[in-house]
PDB file of C-alpha atoms and ligand atoms in Angstrom:
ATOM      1  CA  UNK A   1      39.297  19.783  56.189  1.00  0.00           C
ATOM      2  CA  UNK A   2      36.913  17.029  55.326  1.00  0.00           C
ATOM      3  CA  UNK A   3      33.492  18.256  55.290  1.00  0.00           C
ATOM      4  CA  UNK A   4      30.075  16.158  56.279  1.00  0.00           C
ATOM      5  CA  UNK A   5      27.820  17.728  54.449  1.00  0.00           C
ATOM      6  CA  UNK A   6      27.346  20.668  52.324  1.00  0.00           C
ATOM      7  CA  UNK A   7      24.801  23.176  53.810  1.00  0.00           C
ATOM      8  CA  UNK A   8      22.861  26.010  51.570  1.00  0.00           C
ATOM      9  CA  UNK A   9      22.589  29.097  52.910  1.00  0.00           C
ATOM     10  CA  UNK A  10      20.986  32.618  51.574  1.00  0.00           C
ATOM     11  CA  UNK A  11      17.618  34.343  51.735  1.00  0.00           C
ATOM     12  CA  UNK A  12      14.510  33.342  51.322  1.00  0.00           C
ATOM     13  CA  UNK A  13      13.609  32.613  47.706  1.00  0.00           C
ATOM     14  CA  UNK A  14      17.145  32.810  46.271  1.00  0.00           C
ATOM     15  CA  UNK A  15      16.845  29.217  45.259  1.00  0.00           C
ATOM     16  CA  UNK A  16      18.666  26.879  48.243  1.00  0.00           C
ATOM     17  CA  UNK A  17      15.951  24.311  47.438  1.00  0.00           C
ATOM     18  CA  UNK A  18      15.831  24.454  43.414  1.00  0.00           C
ATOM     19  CA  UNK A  19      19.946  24.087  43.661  1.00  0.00           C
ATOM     20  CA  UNK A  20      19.934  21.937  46.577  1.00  0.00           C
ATOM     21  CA  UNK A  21      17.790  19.376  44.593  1.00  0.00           C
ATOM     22  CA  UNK A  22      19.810  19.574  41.444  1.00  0.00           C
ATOM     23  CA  UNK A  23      23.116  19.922  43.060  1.00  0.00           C
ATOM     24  CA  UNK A  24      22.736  16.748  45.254  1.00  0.00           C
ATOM     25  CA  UNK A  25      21.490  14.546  41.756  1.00  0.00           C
ATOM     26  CA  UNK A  26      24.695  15.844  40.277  1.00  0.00           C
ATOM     27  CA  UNK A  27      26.808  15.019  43.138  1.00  0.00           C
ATOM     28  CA  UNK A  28      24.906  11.430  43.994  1.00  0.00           C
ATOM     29  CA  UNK A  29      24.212  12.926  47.681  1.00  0.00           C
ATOM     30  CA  UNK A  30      20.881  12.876  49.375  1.00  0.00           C
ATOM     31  CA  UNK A  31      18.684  16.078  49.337  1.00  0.00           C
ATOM     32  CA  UNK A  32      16.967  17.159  52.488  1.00  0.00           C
ATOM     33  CA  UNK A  33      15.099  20.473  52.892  1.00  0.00           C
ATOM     34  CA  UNK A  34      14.923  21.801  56.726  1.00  0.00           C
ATOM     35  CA  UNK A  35      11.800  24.036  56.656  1.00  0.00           C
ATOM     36  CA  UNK A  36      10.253  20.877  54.727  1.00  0.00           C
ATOM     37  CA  UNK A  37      11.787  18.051  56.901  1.00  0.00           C
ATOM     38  CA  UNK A  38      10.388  20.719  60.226  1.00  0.00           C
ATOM     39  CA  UNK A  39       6.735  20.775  58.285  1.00  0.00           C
ATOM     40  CA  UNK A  40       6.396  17.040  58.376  1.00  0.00           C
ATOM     41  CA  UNK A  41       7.852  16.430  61.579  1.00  0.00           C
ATOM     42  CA  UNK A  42       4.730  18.744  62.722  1.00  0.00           C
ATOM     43  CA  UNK A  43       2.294  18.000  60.445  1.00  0.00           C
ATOM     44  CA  UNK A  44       1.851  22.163  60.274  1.00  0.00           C
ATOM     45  CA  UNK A  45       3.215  24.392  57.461  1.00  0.00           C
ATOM     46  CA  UNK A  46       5.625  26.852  58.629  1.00  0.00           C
ATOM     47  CA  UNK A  47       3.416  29.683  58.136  1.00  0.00           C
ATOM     48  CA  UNK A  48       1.058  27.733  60.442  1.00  0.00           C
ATOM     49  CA  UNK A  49       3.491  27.025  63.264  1.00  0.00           C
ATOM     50  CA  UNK A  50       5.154  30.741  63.014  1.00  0.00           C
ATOM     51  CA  UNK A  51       1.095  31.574  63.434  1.00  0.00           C
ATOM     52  CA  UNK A  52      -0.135  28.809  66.390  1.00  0.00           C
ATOM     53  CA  UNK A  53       3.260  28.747  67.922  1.00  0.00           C
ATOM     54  CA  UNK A  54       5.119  31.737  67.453  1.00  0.00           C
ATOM     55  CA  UNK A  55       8.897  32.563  65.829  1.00  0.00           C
ATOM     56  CA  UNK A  56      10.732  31.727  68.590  1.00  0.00           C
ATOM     57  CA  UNK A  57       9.259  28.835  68.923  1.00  0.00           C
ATOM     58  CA  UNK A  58      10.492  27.516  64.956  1.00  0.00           C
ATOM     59  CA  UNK A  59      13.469  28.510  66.011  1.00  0.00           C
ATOM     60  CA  UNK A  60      14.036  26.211  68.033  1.00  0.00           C
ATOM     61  CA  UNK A  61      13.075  23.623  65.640  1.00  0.00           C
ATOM     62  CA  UNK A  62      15.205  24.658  63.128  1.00  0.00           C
ATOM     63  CA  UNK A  63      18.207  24.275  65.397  1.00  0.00           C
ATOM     64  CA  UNK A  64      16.843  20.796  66.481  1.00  0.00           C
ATOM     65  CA  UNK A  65      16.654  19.609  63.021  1.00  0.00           C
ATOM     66  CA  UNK A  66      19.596  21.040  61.717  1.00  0.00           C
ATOM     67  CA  UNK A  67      21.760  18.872  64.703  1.00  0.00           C
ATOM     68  CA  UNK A  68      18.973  15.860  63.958  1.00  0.00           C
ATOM     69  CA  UNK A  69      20.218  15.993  60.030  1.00  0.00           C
ATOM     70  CA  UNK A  70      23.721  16.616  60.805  1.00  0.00           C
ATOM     71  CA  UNK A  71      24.153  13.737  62.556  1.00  0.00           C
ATOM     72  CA  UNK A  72      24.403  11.875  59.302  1.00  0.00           C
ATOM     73  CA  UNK A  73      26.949  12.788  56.366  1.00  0.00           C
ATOM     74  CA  UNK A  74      26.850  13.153  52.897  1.00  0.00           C
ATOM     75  CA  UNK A  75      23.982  15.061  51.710  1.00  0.00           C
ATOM     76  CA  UNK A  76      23.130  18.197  51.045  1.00  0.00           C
ATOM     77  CA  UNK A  77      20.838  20.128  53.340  1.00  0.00           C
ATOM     78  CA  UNK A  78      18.750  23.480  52.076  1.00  0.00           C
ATOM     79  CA  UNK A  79      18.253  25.664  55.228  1.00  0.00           C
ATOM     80  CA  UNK A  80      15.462  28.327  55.562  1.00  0.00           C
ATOM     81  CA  UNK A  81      16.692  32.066  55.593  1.00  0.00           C
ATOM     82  CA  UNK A  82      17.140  32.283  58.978  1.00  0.00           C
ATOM     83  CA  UNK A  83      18.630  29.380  60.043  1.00  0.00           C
ATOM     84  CA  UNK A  84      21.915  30.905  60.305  1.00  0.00           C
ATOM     85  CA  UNK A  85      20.772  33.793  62.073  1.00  0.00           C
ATOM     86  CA  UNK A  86      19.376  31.649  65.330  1.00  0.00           C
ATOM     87  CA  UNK A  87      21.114  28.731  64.742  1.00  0.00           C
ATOM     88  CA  UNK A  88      24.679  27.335  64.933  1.00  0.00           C
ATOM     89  CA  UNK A  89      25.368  25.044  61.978  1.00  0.00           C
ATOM     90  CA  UNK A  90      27.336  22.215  63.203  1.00  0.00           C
ATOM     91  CA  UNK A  91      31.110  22.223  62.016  1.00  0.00           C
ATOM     92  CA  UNK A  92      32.745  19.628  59.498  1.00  0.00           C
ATOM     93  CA  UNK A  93      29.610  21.847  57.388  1.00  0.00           C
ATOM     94  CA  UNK A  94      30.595  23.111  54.308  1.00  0.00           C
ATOM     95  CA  UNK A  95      28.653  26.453  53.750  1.00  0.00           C
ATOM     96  CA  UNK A  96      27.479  27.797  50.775  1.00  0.00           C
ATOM     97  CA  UNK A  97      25.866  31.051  50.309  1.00  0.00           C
ATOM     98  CA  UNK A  98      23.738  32.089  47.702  1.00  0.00           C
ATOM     99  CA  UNK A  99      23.642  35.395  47.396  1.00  0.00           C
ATOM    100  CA  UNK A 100      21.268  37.094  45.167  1.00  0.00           C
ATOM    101  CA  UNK A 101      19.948  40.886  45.802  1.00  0.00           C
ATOM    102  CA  UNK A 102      16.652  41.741  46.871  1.00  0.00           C
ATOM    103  CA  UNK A 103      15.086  42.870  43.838  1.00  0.00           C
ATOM    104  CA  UNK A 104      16.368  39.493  41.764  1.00  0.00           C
ATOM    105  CA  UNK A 105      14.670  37.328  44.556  1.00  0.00           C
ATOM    106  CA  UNK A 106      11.620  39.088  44.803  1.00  0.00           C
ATOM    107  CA  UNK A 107      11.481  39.224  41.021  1.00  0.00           C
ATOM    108  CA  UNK A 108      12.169  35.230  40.944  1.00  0.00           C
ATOM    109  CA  UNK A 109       9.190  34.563  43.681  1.00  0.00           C
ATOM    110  CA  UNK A 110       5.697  33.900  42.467  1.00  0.00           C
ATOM    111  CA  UNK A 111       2.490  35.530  44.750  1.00  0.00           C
ATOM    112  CA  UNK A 112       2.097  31.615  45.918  1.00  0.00           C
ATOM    113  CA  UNK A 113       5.880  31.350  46.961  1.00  0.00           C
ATOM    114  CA  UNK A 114       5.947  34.819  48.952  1.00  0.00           C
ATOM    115  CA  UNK A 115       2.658  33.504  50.250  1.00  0.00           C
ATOM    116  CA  UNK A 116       4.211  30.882  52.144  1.00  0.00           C
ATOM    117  CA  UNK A 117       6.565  33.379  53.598  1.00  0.00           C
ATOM    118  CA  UNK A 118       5.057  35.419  56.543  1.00  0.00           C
ATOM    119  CA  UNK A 119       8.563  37.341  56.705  1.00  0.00           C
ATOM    120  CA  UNK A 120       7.747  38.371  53.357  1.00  0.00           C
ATOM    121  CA  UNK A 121       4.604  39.943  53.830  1.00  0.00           C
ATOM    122  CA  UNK A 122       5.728  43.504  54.459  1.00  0.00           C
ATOM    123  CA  UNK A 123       8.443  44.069  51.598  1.00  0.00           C
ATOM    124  CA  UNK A 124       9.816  46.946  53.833  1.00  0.00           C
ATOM    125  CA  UNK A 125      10.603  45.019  57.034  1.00  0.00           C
ATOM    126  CA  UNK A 126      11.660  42.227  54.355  1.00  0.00           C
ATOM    127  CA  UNK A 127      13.587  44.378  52.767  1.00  0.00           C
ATOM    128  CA  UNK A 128      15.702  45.113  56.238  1.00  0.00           C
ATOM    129  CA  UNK A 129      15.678  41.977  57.009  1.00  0.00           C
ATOM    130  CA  UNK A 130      17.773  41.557  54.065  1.00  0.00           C
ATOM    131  CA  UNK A 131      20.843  43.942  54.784  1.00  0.00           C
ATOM    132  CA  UNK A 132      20.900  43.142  58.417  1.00  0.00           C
ATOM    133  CA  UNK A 133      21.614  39.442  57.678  1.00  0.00           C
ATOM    134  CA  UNK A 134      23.632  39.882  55.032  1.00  0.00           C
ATOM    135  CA  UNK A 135      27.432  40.134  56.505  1.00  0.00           C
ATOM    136  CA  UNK A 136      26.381  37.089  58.896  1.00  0.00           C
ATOM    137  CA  UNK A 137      25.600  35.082  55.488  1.00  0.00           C
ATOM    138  CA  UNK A 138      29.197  36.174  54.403  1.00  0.00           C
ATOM    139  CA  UNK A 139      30.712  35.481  57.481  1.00  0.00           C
ATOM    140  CA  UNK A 140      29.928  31.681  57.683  1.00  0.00           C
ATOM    141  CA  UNK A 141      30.001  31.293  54.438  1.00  0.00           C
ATOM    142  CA  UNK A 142      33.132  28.692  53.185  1.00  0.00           C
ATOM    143  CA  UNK A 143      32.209  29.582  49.597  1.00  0.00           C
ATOM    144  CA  UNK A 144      30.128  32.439  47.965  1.00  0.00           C
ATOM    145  CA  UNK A 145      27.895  32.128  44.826  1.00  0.00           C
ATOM    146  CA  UNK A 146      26.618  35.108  42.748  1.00  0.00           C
ATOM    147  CA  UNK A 147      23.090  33.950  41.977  1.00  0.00           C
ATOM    148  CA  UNK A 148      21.914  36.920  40.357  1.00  0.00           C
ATOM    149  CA  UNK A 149      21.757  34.781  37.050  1.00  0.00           C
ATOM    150  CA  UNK A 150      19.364  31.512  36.328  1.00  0.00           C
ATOM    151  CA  UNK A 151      20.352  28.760  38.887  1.00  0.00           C
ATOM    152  CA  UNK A 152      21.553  26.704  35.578  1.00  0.00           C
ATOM    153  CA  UNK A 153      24.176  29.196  34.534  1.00  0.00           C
ATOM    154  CA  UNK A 154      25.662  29.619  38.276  1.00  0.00           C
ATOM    155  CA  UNK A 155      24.756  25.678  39.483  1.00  0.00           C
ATOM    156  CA  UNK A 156      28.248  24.571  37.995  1.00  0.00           C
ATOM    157  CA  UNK A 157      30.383  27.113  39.740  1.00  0.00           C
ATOM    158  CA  UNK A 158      29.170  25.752  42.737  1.00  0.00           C
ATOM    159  CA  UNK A 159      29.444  22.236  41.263  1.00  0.00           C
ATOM    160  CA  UNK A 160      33.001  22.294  40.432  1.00  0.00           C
ATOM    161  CA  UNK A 161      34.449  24.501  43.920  1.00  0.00           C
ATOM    162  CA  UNK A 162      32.618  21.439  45.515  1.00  0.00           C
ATOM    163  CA  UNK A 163      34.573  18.953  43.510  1.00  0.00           C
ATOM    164  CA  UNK A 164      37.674  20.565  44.635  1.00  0.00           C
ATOM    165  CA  UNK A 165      37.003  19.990  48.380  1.00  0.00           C
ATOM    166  CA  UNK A 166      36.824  16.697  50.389  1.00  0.00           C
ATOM    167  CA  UNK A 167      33.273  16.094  51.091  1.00  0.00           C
ATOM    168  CA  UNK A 168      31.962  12.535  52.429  1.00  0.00           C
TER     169      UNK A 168
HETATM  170  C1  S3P B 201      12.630  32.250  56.968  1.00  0.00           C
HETATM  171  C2  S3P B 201      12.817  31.605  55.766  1.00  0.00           C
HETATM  172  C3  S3P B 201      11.940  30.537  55.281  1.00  0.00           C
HETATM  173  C4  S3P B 201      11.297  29.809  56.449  1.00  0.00           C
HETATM  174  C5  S3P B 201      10.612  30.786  57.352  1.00  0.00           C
HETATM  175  C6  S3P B 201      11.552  31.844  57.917  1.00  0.00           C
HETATM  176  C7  S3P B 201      13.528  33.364  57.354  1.00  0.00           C
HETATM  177  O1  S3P B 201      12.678  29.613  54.482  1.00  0.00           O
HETATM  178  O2  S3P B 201      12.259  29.073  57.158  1.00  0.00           O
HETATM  179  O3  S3P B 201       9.577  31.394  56.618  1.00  0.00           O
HETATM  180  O4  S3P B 201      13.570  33.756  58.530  1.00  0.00           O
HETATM  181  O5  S3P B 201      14.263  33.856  56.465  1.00  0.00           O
HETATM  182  P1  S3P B 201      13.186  29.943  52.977  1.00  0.00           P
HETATM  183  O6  S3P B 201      14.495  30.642  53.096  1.00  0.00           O
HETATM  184  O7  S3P B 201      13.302  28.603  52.351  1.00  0.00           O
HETATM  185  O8  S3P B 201      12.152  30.781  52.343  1.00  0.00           O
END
């Protein structure tokens, strides 16, 4: 298989961004970020359009976006949490999950960084939010990454089953 781009997947907070961003400098591929590519494309934060517009509603602009990006190859492409949930992540994608427990991501997020999370807000519902998407996470993913360790001690196992695949 000869992948188009490789696509970071995982919870939110367990780093897709922070390794997306060093991972694609390492690899000479372009970086894009969908919750930040949906922000400017609105002009809105997302805690502002889940708020004026509603969750379905960035759901459907994740899917839009993640097709839009797709349509090029190459880079790599940070998703938000639930992207894989609602949305179908085009094939030729090479999925990676990052998977980091609960307590490790919540202990990794600053107040300002769960602020910009309203599916953070209640650490309960968070919480189950967690388990139930778990096993879909799993399921897509082509490779797993234990990221319960500092993204620069687990960035190069990532690094090098990348290097092993065919990736334009
Ligand atoms: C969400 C994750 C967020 C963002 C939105 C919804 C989710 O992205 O897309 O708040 O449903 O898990 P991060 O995973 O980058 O925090």
């Amino acid at each position: 298989m000869v992948y188009d781009n490789i696509v970071l997947i995982g919870f939110m907070g367990s780093g897709k961004t922070s390794v997306g961003k060093i991972l694609a400098r390492q690899l000479f591929k372009d970086f894009v970020d969908v919750d930040s590519v949906i922000e400017e494309e609105q002009n809105a934060s997302v805690t502002d359009i889940f708020k004026s517009k509603g969750e379905a509603y960035f759901r459907g602009l994740e899917q839009k976006c993640i097709d839009e990006l797709s349509k090029k190859k190459g880079q790599v492409i940070a998703t938000g949490g639930g992207l894989p949930i609602y949305s179908t992540i085009p094939d030729k994608s090479l999925i990676v999950y990052i998977d980091a427990d609960f307590d490790v991501i919540l202990g990794r997020l600053p107040k300002k960084e769960r602020d910009k999370r309203p599916l953070l807000e209640d650490e309960t519902r968070a919480r189950a939010l967690f388990s139930e998407r778990i096993d879909t996470y799993k399921e897509l993913a082509v490779f797993t990454v234990d990221a319960n360790q500092k993204i620069p001690v687990f960035i190069h196992v990532i690094r090098d089953f990348i290097l092993d695949q065919r990736v334009l």
